[in-house]
mmCIF file of C-alpha atoms in Angstrom:
data_model
loop_
_atom_site.group_PDB
_atom_site.id
_atom_site.type_symbol
_atom_site.label_atom_id
_atom_site.label_comp_id
_atom_site.label_asym_id
_atom_site.label_seq_id
_atom_site.Cartn_x
_atom_site.Cartn_y
_atom_site.Cartn_z
ATOM 1 C CA MET A 412 142.203 40.665 -2.034
ATOM 2 C CA GLN A 413 141.092 39.991 -5.591
ATOM 3 C CA ASN A 414 138.197 38.152 -7.199
ATOM 4 C CA LEU A 415 138.191 34.378 -7.341
ATOM 5 C CA ARG A 416 140.058 33.251 -10.422
ATOM 6 C CA GLY A 417 138.941 29.686 -10.860
ATOM 7 C CA GLN A 418 136.165 29.066 -13.315
ATOM 8 C CA ASN A 419 137.075 25.372 -13.470
ATOM 9 C CA GLN A 420 137.284 24.774 -9.743
ATOM 10 C CA THR A 421 136.319 21.428 -8.313
ATOM 11 C CA SER A 422 132.757 21.727 -7.025
ATOM 12 C CA LEU A 423 131.251 19.575 -4.313
ATOM 13 C CA LYS A 424 127.987 21.370 -3.700
ATOM 14 C CA PRO A 425 125.135 19.561 -1.954
ATOM 15 C CA LEU A 426 121.924 18.272 -3.442
ATOM 16 C CA PRO A 427 119.237 20.910 -4.105
ATOM 17 C CA GLY A 428 117.338 21.917 -1.002
ATOM 18 C CA ALA A 429 120.133 21.031 1.429
ATOM 19 C CA ALA A 430 120.631 23.248 4.464
ATOM 20 C CA ALA A 431 123.507 25.726 4.550
ATOM 21 C CA VAL A 432 126.706 24.620 6.262
ATOM 22 C CA GLU A 433 127.169 26.014 9.765
ATOM 23 C CA TRP A 434 130.251 28.250 9.960
ATOM 24 C CA ARG A 435 131.829 28.526 13.417
ATOM 25 C CA ILE A 436 134.990 30.337 14.596
ATOM 26 C CA ALA A 437 136.558 29.590 17.985
ATOM 27 C CA ASP A 438 137.451 32.743 19.901
ATOM 28 C CA ASP A 439 140.139 31.086 22.045
ATOM 29 C CA PRO A 440 142.759 28.374 21.448
ATOM 30 C CA VAL A 441 141.237 24.896 21.509
ATOM 31 C CA ALA A 442 142.959 21.915 23.119
ATOM 32 C CA TYR A 443 143.533 19.226 20.508
ATOM 33 C CA ASP A 444 141.902 16.396 22.458
ATOM 34 C CA ASP A 445 138.833 18.570 23.029
ATOM 35 C CA ALA A 446 138.622 19.301 19.303
ATOM 36 C CA VAL A 447 138.798 15.610 18.417
ATOM 37 C CA ALA A 448 136.143 14.728 20.989
ATOM 38 C CA PHE A 449 133.858 17.433 19.633
ATOM 39 C CA MET A 450 134.336 16.241 16.044
ATOM 40 C CA GLU A 451 133.661 12.620 16.990
ATOM 41 C CA ALA A 452 130.371 13.606 18.596
ATOM 42 C CA ARG A 453 129.318 15.982 15.829
ATOM 43 C CA VAL A 454 130.123 13.502 13.057
ATOM 44 C CA ALA A 455 127.943 10.894 14.756
ATOM 45 C CA GLU A 456 125.097 13.395 14.996
ATOM 46 C CA ILE A 457 125.450 14.376 11.327
ATOM 47 C CA ALA A 458 125.478 10.728 10.221
ATOM 48 C CA GLU A 459 122.322 10.077 12.252
ATOM 49 C CA GLY A 460 120.580 13.156 10.858
ATOM 50 C CA ARG A 461 120.500 14.927 14.236
ATOM 51 C CA ALA A 462 122.834 17.801 13.300
ATOM 52 C CA GLY A 463 123.819 19.759 10.228
ATOM 53 C CA GLU A 464 127.149 20.045 8.467
ATOM 54 C CA LEU A 465 129.788 22.244 10.087
ATOM 55 C CA VAL A 466 133.054 24.011 9.335
ATOM 56 C CA TRP A 467 134.872 24.908 12.554
ATOM 57 C CA LEU A 468 137.842 27.299 12.443
ATOM 58 C CA VAL A 469 140.277 27.002 15.356
ATOM 59 C CA GLU A 470 143.807 27.649 16.546
ATOM 60 C CA HIS A 471 145.627 25.122 18.725
ATOM 61 C CA PRO A 472 148.393 25.450 21.296
ATOM 62 C CA ALA A 473 151.710 24.253 19.870
ATOM 63 C CA LEU A 474 151.620 20.483 19.257
ATOM 64 C CA TYR A 475 152.465 17.736 16.815
ATOM 65 C CA THR A 476 150.006 15.233 15.396
ATOM 66 C CA ALA A 477 150.804 11.819 13.975
ATOM 67 C CA GLY A 478 148.564 10.608 11.176
ATOM 68 C CA THR A 479 147.938 7.002 10.229
ATOM 69 C CA SER A 480 151.052 6.917 8.005
ATOM 70 C CA ALA A 481 153.421 8.620 10.491
ATOM 71 C CA LYS A 482 156.904 7.100 10.850
ATOM 72 C CA PRO A 483 158.528 7.210 14.319
ATOM 73 C CA GLN A 484 161.858 8.388 12.885
ATOM 74 C CA ASP A 485 160.156 11.496 11.493
ATOM 75 C CA LEU A 486 159.691 12.827 15.040
ATOM 76 C CA ILE A 487 163.036 14.582 15.475
ATOM 77 C CA ASP A 488 162.410 16.554 18.669
ATOM 78 C CA SER A 489 159.276 16.051 20.767
ATOM 79 C CA ARG A 490 159.460 19.577 22.168
ATOM 80 C CA PHE A 491 155.663 19.809 22.035
ATOM 81 C CA PRO A 492 152.962 17.269 22.951
ATOM 82 C CA VAL A 493 152.471 14.573 20.324
ATOM 83 C CA HIS A 494 148.929 13.407 19.568
ATOM 84 C CA GLU A 495 148.192 10.248 17.610
ATOM 85 C CA THR A 496 145.171 10.827 15.424
ATOM 86 C CA GLY A 497 143.027 8.874 13.013
ATOM 87 C CA ARG A 498 143.383 11.277 10.106
ATOM 88 C CA GLY A 499 145.358 10.360 7.027
ATOM 89 C CA GLY A 500 148.917 11.580 6.526
ATOM 90 C CA GLN A 501 152.094 11.679 8.568
ATOM 91 C CA PHE A 502 153.451 14.140 11.146
ATOM 92 C CA THR A 503 152.312 17.734 11.116
ATOM 93 C CA TYR A 504 152.472 20.748 13.388
ATOM 94 C CA HIS A 505 149.638 22.876 14.747
ATOM 95 C CA GLY A 506 150.073 26.029 16.752
ATOM 96 C CA PRO A 507 149.316 29.721 17.204
ATOM 97 C CA GLY A 508 149.219 31.654 13.940
ATOM 98 C CA GLN A 509 147.955 28.680 11.957
ATOM 99 C CA ARG A 510 144.317 28.517 10.897
ATOM 100 C CA VAL A 511 142.929 25.016 11.206
ATOM 101 C CA ALA A 512 139.580 24.360 9.528
ATOM 102 C CA TYR A 513 137.783 21.228 10.658
ATOM 103 C CA VAL A 514 135.380 20.182 7.926
ATOM 104 C CA MET A 515 132.405 18.023 8.855
ATOM 105 C CA LEU A 516 130.460 17.427 5.645
ATOM 106 C CA ASP A 517 128.074 14.631 4.689
ATOM 107 C CA LEU A 518 129.308 13.299 1.353
ATOM 108 C CA SER A 519 126.143 11.224 0.979
ATOM 109 C CA ARG A 520 124.444 14.575 0.331
ATOM 110 C CA ARG A 521 127.173 15.640 -2.089
ATOM 111 C CA GLN A 522 129.328 13.004 -3.800
ATOM 112 C CA LYS A 523 130.503 9.722 -2.316
ATOM 113 C CA ASP A 524 134.026 10.108 -3.634
ATOM 114 C CA VAL A 525 136.923 10.661 -1.224
ATOM 115 C CA ARG A 526 139.324 11.639 -4.005
ATOM 116 C CA ALA A 527 136.884 14.250 -5.259
ATOM 117 C CA PHE A 528 136.505 15.546 -1.705
ATOM 118 C CA VAL A 529 140.266 15.923 -1.224
ATOM 119 C CA ALA A 530 140.513 17.643 -4.622
ATOM 120 C CA ALA A 531 137.763 20.041 -3.518
ATOM 121 C CA LEU A 532 139.667 20.808 -0.310
ATOM 122 C CA GLU A 533 142.770 21.540 -2.369
ATOM 123 C CA ALA A 534 140.746 23.783 -4.677
ATOM 124 C CA TRP A 535 139.356 25.597 -1.632
ATOM 125 C CA ILE A 536 142.856 26.368 -0.356
ATOM 126 C CA VAL A 537 144.092 27.434 -3.786
ATOM 127 C CA ALA A 538 141.087 29.744 -4.236
ATOM 128 C CA THR A 539 141.618 31.226 -0.767
ATOM 129 C CA LEU A 540 145.282 31.956 -1.506
ATOM 130 C CA ALA A 541 144.348 33.466 -4.866
ATOM 131 C CA LEU A 542 142.356 36.121 -3.024
ATOM 132 C CA PHE A 543 145.685 37.308 -1.628
ATOM 133 C CA ASN A 544 147.405 37.085 -5.044
ATOM 134 C CA ILE A 545 149.285 33.927 -4.055
ATOM 135 C CA SER A 546 149.540 31.124 -6.594
ATOM 136 C CA GLY A 547 149.071 27.902 -4.671
ATOM 137 C CA GLU A 548 149.728 24.627 -6.478
ATOM 138 C CA THR A 549 149.176 20.927 -5.849
ATOM 139 C CA ARG A 550 151.489 18.051 -6.692
ATOM 140 C CA GLU A 551 150.614 14.467 -7.645
ATOM 141 C CA ASP A 552 153.307 13.032 -5.368
ATOM 142 C CA ARG A 553 152.814 15.420 -2.430
ATOM 143 C CA VAL A 554 149.756 16.195 -0.337
ATOM 144 C CA GLY A 555 148.855 19.772 0.482
ATOM 145 C CA VAL A 556 149.288 23.094 -1.294
ATOM 146 C CA TRP A 557 152.653 24.528 -2.305
ATOM 147 C CA VAL A 558 154.106 27.825 -3.514
ATOM 148 C CA ALA A 559 157.119 28.292 -5.784
ATOM 149 C CA ARG A 560 160.163 29.872 -4.113
ATOM 150 C CA PRO A 561 162.499 31.058 -6.909
ATOM 151 C CA ASP A 562 164.352 33.102 -4.258
ATOM 152 C CA LYS A 563 165.560 29.911 -2.568
ATOM 153 C CA LYS A 564 168.288 27.428 -3.480
ATOM 154 C CA PRO A 565 167.176 24.677 -5.908
ATOM 155 C CA GLY A 566 167.566 20.969 -5.203
ATOM 156 C CA ARG A 567 170.543 18.741 -5.927
ATOM 157 C CA LYS A 568 169.186 17.915 -9.364
ATOM 158 C CA ASN A 569 168.270 21.568 -9.946
ATOM 159 C CA GLU A 570 164.658 21.010 -8.875
ATOM 160 C CA PRO A 571 162.939 24.345 -8.228
ATOM 161 C CA ALA A 572 162.479 25.215 -4.568
ATOM 162 C CA GLU A 573 158.934 25.003 -3.204
ATOM 163 C CA ASP A 574 157.412 25.575 0.216
ATOM 164 C CA LYS A 575 154.294 24.063 1.714
ATOM 165 C CA ILE A 576 151.784 26.617 2.907
ATOM 166 C CA ALA A 577 148.803 24.387 3.697
ATOM 167 C CA ALA A 578 148.260 20.816 4.853
ATOM 168 C CA ILE A 579 145.343 18.428 4.363
ATOM 169 C CA GLY A 580 144.431 15.425 6.505
ATOM 170 C CA VAL A 581 140.964 13.904 6.567
ATOM 171 C CA ARG A 582 139.048 10.952 7.897
ATOM 172 C CA MET A 583 135.640 9.573 6.909
ATOM 173 C CA ARG A 584 132.984 7.868 8.996
ATOM 174 C CA ARG A 585 129.721 6.773 7.400
ATOM 175 C CA TRP A 586 130.547 9.203 4.577
ATOM 176 C CA VAL A 587 130.841 12.130 6.979
ATOM 177 C CA SER A 588 134.219 13.884 6.937
ATOM 178 C CA PHE A 589 136.251 15.216 9.812
ATOM 179 C CA HIS A 590 139.673 16.730 10.458
ATOM 180 C CA GLY A 591 140.419 18.983 7.465
ATOM 181 C CA ILE A 592 142.970 21.617 6.450
ATOM 182 C CA ALA A 593 145.565 23.909 8.024
ATOM 183 C CA ILE A 594 146.855 27.152 6.482
ATOM 184 C CA ASN A 595 150.007 28.804 7.789
ATOM 185 C CA VAL A 596 149.165 32.452 8.422
ATOM 186 C CA GLU A 597 151.834 33.515 10.935
ATOM 187 C CA PRO A 598 153.065 30.488 12.895
ATOM 188 C CA ASP A 599 156.592 30.184 14.259
ATOM 189 C CA LEU A 600 158.102 28.257 11.349
ATOM 190 C CA SER A 601 160.984 27.020 13.524
ATOM 191 C CA HIS A 602 158.467 24.777 15.300
ATOM 192 C CA PHE A 603 158.240 22.633 12.151
ATOM 193 C CA SER A 604 161.898 21.616 12.620
ATOM 194 C CA GLY A 605 160.935 19.145 15.354
ATOM 195 C CA ILE A 606 159.383 16.844 12.746
ATOM 196 C CA VAL A 607 159.777 15.836 9.140
ATOM 197 C CA PRO A 608 156.573 17.589 7.996
ATOM 198 C CA CYS A 609 154.406 15.117 6.094
ATOM 199 C CA GLY A 610 157.482 12.969 5.483
ATOM 200 C CA ILE A 611 159.042 15.520 3.103
ATOM 201 C CA LYS A 612 162.846 15.417 3.453
ATOM 202 C CA ASP A 613 164.092 16.997 0.207
ATOM 203 C CA ASP A 614 166.336 20.030 0.750
ATOM 204 C CA HIS A 615 164.525 22.156 -1.823
ATOM 205 C CA LEU A 616 161.142 21.636 -0.138
ATOM 206 C CA GLY A 617 160.280 23.641 2.958
ATOM 207 C CA VAL A 618 157.463 25.312 4.865
ATOM 208 C CA THR A 619 156.187 28.857 4.543
ATOM 209 C CA SER A 620 153.367 31.137 5.667
ATOM 210 C CA LEU A 621 151.503 34.169 4.431
ATOM 211 C CA VAL A 622 153.634 36.444 6.595
ATOM 212 C CA ASP A 623 156.832 34.675 5.501
ATOM 213 C CA LEU A 624 155.819 35.462 1.910
ATOM 214 C CA GLY A 625 155.622 39.157 2.811
ATOM 215 C CA LEU A 626 151.886 39.407 3.430
ATOM 216 C CA PRO A 627 151.073 40.788 6.916
ATOM 217 C CA VAL A 628 147.580 39.292 6.860
ATOM 218 C CA ALA A 629 145.352 39.154 9.940
ATOM 219 C CA MET A 630 143.636 35.901 10.862
ATOM 220 C CA ALA A 631 140.251 37.588 10.442
ATOM 221 C CA ASP A 632 141.125 38.429 6.821
ATOM 222 C CA VAL A 633 142.013 34.793 6.172
ATOM 223 C CA ASP A 634 138.715 33.702 7.716
ATOM 224 C CA VAL A 635 136.769 35.986 5.362
ATOM 225 C CA ALA A 636 138.673 34.607 2.365
ATOM 226 C CA LEU A 637 138.177 31.010 3.497
ATOM 227 C CA ARG A 638 134.427 31.473 3.781
ATOM 228 C CA ARG A 639 134.133 33.182 0.421
ATOM 229 C CA ALA A 640 136.132 30.504 -1.367
ATOM 230 C CA PHE A 641 134.333 27.698 0.497
ATOM 231 C CA GLU A 642 130.933 28.879 -0.695
ATOM 232 C CA GLU A 643 132.109 28.860 -4.303
ATOM 233 C CA ILE A 644 133.036 25.185 -4.042
ATOM 234 C CA PHE A 645 130.876 23.646 -1.316
ATOM 235 C CA GLY A 646 127.791 25.885 -1.232
ATOM 236 C CA PRO A 647 126.254 28.427 1.157
ATOM 237 C CA THR A 648 127.125 28.820 4.828
ATOM 238 C CA VAL A 649 125.329 30.263 7.814
ATOM 239 C CA GLY A 650 126.809 31.707 10.988
ATOM 240 C CA SER A 651 126.488 29.796 14.249
ATOM 241 C CA PRO A 652 123.577 30.799 16.486
ATOM 242 C CA PRO A 653 124.556 32.792 19.589
#
């Protein structure tokens, strides 16, 4: 990994004197419904001042989620359980080999600006990828983080091929965020074929992962990079108590 590149990264650090964000990593796969129930409870506690902010890193069993903008026709093959969820976005896939980071931050202690928050999440992903010498990019008309694929066939109008490597889907309640981001480390990319991921149908746009890009990266390495990049943008973290 290399040093963080961005000196102009979007920053969403808390007000002076704020407590560090709790950083928690699940040791075993987490059922999606259990994760949502946990987030609902934790967000309520954060909003009421009874708990601190939290970033929770998990893996899920193979499943599809439908965001608030999901279109029924974009579910091509319901080979895995489908969960309707309150996050923004359309259909996406979660499964083994994908790092999901659930981000429960109190924007009233940072900046009450959802657009700025999403931009900070994008910057976090881009900075994390940069630590592995991957140039992640964002697009005005597409959510998530993308990588150029000059080795792949361009589009019908000669558009350059690009693959999505990370997804973003968030929800806010009383200015506390939940849901978050997902980075493809080593998932089975064929599982994405059961949906139109995030509504993207163009032939020159696909899905990739760190391993697909030729980087045999362990999940633990990604977790270290995520934490390092997070602290640059959102402020200090502290490990969960035993």
